[in-house]
């Protein structure tokens, strides 16, 4: 597992930052909102593109998950699917909620896969 604080320029041109966690073996990338600039929800396509550019994650294998408001009662964790038809950039995000128990299990499996 790799973890970074990644700076990015949001669609509104506002300097922003989020935490990125990468599980390379499983292709899981988690973008966690840290309340610096635009939210991960509103900038998820830009964040996904930056993760590919900055950290060399394979865009064809990436499973992109966003965590919004971590540690708060209204925290959300979502799988984000993008239109990647042109093979050049992520766009048009579509969110699917991940229940907390499912997310815990998903990360447990990703961590085990990293250790292999």
Coordinates of C-alpha atoms in Angstrom, one line a residue:
X1 CA 0.0 0.0 0.0
X2 CA 1.2 3.5 -0.8
X3 CA -0.2 6.7 0.6
X4 CA 0.2 10.3 -0.5
X5 CA -1.2 13.7 0.0
X6 CA -1.8 14.8 -3.6
X7 CA -2.2 18.4 -4.6
X8 CA -4.4 19.1 -7.7
X9 CA -6.0 22.0 -9.4
X10 CA -9.8 21.7 -9.1
X11 CA -12.2 22.4 -12.0
X12 CA -12.8 25.8 -10.5
X13 CA -9.0 26.4 -10.6
X14 CA -8.8 26.4 -6.8
X15 CA -5.7 24.7 -5.4
X16 CA -6.8 21.5 -3.6
X17 CA -5.5 18.5 -1.9
X18 CA -6.7 15.0 -0.9
X19 CA -5.2 11.8 0.5
X20 CA -4.5 9.0 -2.1
X21 CA -4.1 5.4 -1.1
X22 CA -3.0 3.0 -3.8
X23 CA -3.1 -0.8 -3.7
X24 CA -1.2 -1.6 -6.9
X25 CA -1.8 -5.4 -6.9
X26 CA -5.6 -5.0 -6.9
X27 CA -5.7 -1.7 -8.8
X28 CA -7.7 0.0 -6.0
X29 CA -7.2 3.7 -5.6
X30 CA -8.9 5.5 -2.7
X31 CA -9.2 9.3 -2.8
X32 CA -10.0 10.6 0.7
X33 CA -11.3 14.1 1.3
X34 CA -9.2 16.1 3.8
X35 CA -11.1 19.4 3.6
X36 CA -8.4 21.3 1.6
X37 CA -10.0 22.9 -1.4
X38 CA -12.6 21.3 -3.6
X39 CA -14.2 18.1 -2.4
X40 CA -13.1 14.7 -3.8
X41 CA -16.7 14.3 -5.0
X42 CA -16.7 17.5 -7.1
X43 CA -13.2 16.8 -8.5
X44 CA -13.0 13.0 -8.8
X45 CA -12.3 13.0 -12.6
X46 CA -9.4 15.4 -12.2
X47 CA -8.1 13.4 -9.2
X48 CA -8.3 10.1 -11.2
X49 CA -6.4 11.7 -14.1
X50 CA -3.8 13.1 -11.7
X51 CA -3.3 9.7 -10.0
X52 CA -2.5 8.1 -13.4
X53 CA -0.2 10.9 -14.3
X54 CA 1.6 11.4 -11.0
X55 CA 1.8 7.8 -9.7
X56 CA 1.7 5.7 -12.9
X57 CA -1.4 3.8 -12.0
X58 CA -2.8 1.8 -15.0
X59 CA -6.0 3.5 -16.0
X60 CA -7.4 0.3 -17.5
X61 CA -7.1 -1.5 -14.1
X62 CA -7.9 1.3 -11.7
X63 CA -10.8 0.8 -9.3
X64 CA -11.5 4.3 -8.1
X65 CA -13.1 4.8 -4.7
X66 CA -13.8 8.1 -3.0
X67 CA -14.3 8.7 0.7
X68 CA -16.1 11.9 1.6
X69 CA -16.2 13.2 5.1
X70 CA -14.2 10.4 6.7
X71 CA -14.8 9.8 10.4
X72 CA -18.0 11.8 10.4
X73 CA -21.5 10.5 10.9
X74 CA -22.4 11.4 7.3
X75 CA -19.3 9.8 5.8
X76 CA -19.8 8.2 2.4
X77 CA -17.7 5.7 0.5
X78 CA -18.4 5.2 -3.2
X79 CA -17.1 3.3 -6.2
X80 CA -16.7 5.8 -9.0
X81 CA -17.0 4.6 -12.6
X82 CA -15.9 6.9 -15.4
X83 CA -16.3 7.2 -19.2
X84 CA -12.9 6.4 -20.5
X85 CA -13.9 5.7 -24.1
X86 CA -11.2 7.8 -25.7
X87 CA -8.5 6.1 -23.5
X88 CA -7.1 9.5 -22.7
X89 CA -8.9 11.0 -19.7
X90 CA -11.5 10.1 -17.1
X91 CA -14.8 12.0 -17.3
X92 CA -18.5 11.7 -16.6
X93 CA -18.3 10.1 -13.1
X94 CA -21.0 7.7 -11.9
X95 CA -21.2 6.9 -8.1
X96 CA -22.3 3.6 -6.5
X97 CA -22.4 3.5 -2.7
X98 CA -20.2 0.9 -0.9
X99 CA -21.7 -0.2 2.4
X100 CA -19.2 0.1 5.3
X101 CA -18.9 -3.7 5.9
X102 CA -18.3 -4.3 2.2
X103 CA -15.6 -1.6 2.1
X104 CA -13.8 -3.1 5.1
X105 CA -13.8 -6.5 3.4
X106 CA -12.6 -5.0 0.1
X107 CA -9.6 -3.3 1.9
X108 CA -8.8 -6.5 3.9
X109 CA -8.6 -8.4 0.6
X110 CA -6.5 -5.7 -1.1
X111 CA -4.1 -5.7 1.9
X112 CA -3.7 -9.4 1.7
X113 CA -3.1 -9.2 -2.0
X114 CA -0.4 -6.6 -1.5
X115 CA 1.5 -9.0 0.9
X116 CA 1.7 -11.8 -1.6

